[in-house]
Tab-separated table of C-alpha atoms and ligand atoms in Angstrom:
chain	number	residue	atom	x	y	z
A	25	UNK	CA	72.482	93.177	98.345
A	26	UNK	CA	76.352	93.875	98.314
A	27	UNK	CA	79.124	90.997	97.624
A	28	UNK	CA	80.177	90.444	100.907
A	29	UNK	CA	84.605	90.305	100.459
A	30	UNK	CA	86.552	89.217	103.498
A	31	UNK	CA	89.920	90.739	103.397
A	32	UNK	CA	92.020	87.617	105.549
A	33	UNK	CA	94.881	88.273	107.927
A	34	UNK	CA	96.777	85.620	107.515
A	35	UNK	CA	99.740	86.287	110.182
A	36	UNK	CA	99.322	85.657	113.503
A	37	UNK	CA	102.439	86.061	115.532
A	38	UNK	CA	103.125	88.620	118.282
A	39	UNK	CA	104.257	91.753	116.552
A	40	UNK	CA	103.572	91.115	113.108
A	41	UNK	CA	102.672	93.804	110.865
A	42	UNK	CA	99.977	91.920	108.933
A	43	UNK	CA	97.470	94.168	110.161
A	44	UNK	CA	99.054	97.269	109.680
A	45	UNK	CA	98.697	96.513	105.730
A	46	UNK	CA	95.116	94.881	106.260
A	47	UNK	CA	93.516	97.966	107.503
A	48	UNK	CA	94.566	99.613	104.823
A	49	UNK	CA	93.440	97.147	102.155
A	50	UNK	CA	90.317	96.990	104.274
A	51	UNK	CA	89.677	100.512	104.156
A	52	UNK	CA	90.559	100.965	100.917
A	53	UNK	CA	87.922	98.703	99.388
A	54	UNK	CA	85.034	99.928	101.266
A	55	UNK	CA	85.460	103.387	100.297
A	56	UNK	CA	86.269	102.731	96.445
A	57	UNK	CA	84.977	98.943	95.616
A	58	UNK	CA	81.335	97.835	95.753
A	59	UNK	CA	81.614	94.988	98.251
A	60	UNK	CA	80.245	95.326	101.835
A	61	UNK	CA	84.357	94.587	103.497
A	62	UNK	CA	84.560	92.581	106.670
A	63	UNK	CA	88.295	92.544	108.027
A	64	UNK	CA	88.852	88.571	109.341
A	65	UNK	CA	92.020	87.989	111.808
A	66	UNK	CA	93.162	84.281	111.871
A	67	UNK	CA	94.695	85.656	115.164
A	68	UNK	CA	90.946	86.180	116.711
A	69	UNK	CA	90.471	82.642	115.278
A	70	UNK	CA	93.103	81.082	117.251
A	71	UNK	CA	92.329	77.564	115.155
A	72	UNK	CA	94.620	74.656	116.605
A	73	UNK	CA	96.469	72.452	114.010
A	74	UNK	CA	93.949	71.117	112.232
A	75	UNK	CA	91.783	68.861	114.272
A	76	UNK	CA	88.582	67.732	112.763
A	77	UNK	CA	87.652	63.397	113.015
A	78	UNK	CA	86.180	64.020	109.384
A	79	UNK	CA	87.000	65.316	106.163
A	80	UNK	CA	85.972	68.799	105.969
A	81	UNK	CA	83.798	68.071	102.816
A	82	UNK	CA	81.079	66.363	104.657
A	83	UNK	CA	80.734	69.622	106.727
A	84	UNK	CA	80.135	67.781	110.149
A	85	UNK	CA	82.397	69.903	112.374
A	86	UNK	CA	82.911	68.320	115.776
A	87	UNK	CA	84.367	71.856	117.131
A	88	UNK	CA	83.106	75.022	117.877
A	89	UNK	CA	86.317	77.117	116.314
A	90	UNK	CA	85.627	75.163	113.349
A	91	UNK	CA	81.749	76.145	113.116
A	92	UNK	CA	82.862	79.542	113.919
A	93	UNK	CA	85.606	79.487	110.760
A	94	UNK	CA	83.035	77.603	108.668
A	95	UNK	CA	80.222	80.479	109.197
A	96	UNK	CA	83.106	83.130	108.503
A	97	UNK	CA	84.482	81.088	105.086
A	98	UNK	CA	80.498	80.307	104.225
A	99	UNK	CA	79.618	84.129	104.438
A	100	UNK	CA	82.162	85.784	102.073
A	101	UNK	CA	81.494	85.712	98.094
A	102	UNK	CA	85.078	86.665	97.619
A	103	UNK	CA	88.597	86.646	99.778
A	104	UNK	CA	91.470	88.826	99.534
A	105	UNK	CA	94.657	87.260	101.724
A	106	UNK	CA	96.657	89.432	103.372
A	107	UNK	CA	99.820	87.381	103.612
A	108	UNK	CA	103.958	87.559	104.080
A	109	UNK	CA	105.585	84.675	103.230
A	110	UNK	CA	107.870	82.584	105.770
A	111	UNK	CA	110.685	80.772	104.142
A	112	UNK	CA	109.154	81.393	100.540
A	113	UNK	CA	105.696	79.468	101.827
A	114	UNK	CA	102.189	80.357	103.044
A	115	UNK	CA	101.841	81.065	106.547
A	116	UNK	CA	101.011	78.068	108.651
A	117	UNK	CA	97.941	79.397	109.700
A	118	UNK	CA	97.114	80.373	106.110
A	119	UNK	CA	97.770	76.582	105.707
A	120	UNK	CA	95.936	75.932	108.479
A	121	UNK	CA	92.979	77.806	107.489
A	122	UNK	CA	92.531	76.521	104.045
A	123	UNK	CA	92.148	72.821	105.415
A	124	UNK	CA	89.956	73.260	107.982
A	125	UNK	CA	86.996	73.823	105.325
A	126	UNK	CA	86.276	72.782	101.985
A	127	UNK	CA	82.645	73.534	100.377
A	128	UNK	CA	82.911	76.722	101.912
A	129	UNK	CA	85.703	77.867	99.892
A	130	UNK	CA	83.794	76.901	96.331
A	131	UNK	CA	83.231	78.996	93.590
A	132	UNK	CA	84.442	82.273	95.055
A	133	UNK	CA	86.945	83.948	93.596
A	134	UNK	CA	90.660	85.311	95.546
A	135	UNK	CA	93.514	87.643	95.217
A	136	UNK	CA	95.959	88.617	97.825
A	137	UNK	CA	97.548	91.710	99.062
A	138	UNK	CA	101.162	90.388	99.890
A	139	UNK	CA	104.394	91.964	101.339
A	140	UNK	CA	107.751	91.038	102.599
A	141	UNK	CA	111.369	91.230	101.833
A	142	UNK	CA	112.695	91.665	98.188
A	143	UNK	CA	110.011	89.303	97.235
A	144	UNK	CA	107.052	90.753	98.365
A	145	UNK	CA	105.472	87.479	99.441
A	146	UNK	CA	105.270	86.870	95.724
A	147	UNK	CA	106.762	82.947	96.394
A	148	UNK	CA	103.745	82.092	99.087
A	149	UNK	CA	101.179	83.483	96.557
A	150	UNK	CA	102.050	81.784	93.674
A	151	UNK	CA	102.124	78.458	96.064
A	152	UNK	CA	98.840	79.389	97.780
A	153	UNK	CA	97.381	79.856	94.257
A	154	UNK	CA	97.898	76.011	93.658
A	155	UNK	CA	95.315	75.103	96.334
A	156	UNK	CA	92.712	76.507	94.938
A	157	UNK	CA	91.304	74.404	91.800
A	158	UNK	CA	90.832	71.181	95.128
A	159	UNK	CA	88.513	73.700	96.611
A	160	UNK	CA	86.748	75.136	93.748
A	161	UNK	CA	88.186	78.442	94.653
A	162	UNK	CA	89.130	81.056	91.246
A	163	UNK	CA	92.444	82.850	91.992
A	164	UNK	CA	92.159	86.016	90.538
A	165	UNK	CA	95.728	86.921	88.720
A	166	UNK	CA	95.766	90.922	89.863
A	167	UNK	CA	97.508	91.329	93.183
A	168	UNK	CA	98.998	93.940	95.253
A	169	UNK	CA	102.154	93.404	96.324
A	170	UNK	CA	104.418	95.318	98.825
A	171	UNK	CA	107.862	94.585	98.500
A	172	UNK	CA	110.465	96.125	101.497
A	173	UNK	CA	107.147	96.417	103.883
A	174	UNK	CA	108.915	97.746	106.446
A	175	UNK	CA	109.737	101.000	104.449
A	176	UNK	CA	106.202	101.149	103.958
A	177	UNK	CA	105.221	101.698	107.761
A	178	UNK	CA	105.308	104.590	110.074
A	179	UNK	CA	103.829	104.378	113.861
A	180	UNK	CA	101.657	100.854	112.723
A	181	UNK	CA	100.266	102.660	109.722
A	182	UNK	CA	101.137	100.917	106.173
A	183	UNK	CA	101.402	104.152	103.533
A	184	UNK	CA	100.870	102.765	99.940
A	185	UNK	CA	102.872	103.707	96.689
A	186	UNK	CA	100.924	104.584	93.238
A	187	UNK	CA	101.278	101.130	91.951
A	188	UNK	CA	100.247	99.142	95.000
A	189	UNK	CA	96.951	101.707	94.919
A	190	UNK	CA	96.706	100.599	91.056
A	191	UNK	CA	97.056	96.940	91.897
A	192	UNK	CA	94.221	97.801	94.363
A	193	UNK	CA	91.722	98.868	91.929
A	194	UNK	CA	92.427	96.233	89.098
A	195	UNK	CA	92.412	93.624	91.633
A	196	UNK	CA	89.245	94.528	93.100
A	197	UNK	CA	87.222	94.951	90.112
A	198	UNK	CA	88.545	91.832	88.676
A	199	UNK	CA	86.955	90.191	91.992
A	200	UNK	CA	83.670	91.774	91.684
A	201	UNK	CA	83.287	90.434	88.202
A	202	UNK	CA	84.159	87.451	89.088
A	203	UNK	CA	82.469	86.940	92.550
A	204	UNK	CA	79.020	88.709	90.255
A	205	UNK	CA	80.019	85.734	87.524
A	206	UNK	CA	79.871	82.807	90.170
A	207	UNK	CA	76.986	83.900	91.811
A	208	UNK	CA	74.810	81.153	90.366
A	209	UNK	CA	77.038	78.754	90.833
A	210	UNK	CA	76.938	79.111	94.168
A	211	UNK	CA	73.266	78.873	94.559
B	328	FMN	C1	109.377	82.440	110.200
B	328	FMN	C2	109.672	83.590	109.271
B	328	FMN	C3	110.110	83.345	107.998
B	328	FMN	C4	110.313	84.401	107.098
B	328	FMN	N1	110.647	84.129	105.800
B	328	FMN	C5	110.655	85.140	104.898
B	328	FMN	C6	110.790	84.868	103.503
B	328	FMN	O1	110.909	83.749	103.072
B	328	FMN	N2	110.761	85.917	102.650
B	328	FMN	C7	110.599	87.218	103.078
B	328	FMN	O2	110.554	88.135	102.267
B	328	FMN	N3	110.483	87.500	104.399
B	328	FMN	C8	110.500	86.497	105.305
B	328	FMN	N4	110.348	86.769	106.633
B	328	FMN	C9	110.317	88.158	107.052
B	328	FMN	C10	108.888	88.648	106.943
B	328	FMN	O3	108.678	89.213	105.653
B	328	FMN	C11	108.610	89.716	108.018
B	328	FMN	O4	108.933	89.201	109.300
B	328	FMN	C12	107.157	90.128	108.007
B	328	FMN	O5	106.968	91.124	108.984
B	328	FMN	C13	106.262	88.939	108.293
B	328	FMN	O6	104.917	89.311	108.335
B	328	FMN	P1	104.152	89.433	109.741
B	328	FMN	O7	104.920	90.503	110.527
B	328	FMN	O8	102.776	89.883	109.404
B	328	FMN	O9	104.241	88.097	110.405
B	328	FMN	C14	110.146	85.740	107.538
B	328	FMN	C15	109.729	85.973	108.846
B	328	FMN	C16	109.474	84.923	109.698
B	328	FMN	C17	108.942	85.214	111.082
């Protein structure tokens, strides 16, 4: 059976251009990666600021939108994040996310497609990375990134350059060997 890789939106504003980039990424890796690629919007999520009685490690979820993000999280072998950054951080309902579970996150491995200004979300990635070890997550060091996004878009559609469609490939062979590598660890 196929490594299952859920490619994250993790913007959720009115008018953001998160998915504009996603479907690409998503796209992208089903035609040219082995994983079977399920697009996840935080949006469709709609998780309120965290809001569990227990810690997430003991798994017993009071609320349905956690359940719901828990069978999500649980179902994926590997992520891929597609993120901005706001004010050189992770989204807060990338934040957000993360917290809510815990086990679920373990021994899968991560990358991120990120975009922005100048900085091409570079600053929330390399914070967002520093989560990972507490949830037994492997952040995989190939990335895309998409500097000047905006360039990048015509009529909702993202266009990628040569690199960013190099960065694709690396990345997502880097997560297949890695989400193949973990497999038993994950039991
Ligand atoms: C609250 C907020 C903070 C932002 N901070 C940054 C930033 O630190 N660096 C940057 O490159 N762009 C920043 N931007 C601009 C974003 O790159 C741009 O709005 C982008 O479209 C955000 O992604 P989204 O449309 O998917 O939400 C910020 C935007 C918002 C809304």
């Amino acid at each position: 059976m196929s490594l299952r890789l859920n490619v994250i939106v993790a913007s959720t504003r009115p008018g953001r251009v998160g998915p504009s980039v996603a479907n690409w990424f998503k796209a992208y890796a089903a035609e040219k990666s082995p994983f079977d690629v399920h697009l996840v919007d935080l949006a469709e999520f709609d998780l309120p600021v965290y809001d569990e009685p227990k810690h997430p490690r003991m798994q017993d979820y009071q609320n349905d939108h956690t359940k719901k993000w828990s069978e999500s999280v649980a179902a994926a072998d590997a992520f891929v994040f597609v993120t901005p950054e706001y004010n050189y951080h992770p989204t807060p309902a990338l934040v957000n996310a993360l917290t809510y579970v815990s086990k679920e996150w373990g021994y899968k491995p991560a990358s991120f497609v990120s975009y922005g200004g100048v900085s091409g979300g570079t600053r929330a990635v390399d914070q967002t990375r520093t989560w990972f070890p507490v949830m037994k997550m492997m952040a995989v060091p190939e990335q895309v990134m998409c500097p000047m996004v905006f360039d990048q878009i015509k009529d909702g559609v993202f266009e990628p350059n040569k690199l960013q469609v190099e960065s694709a490939d690396l990345m997502l062979s880097e997560l297949h060997r890695w989400a193949e590598a973990l497999k038993p660890l994950r039991g």
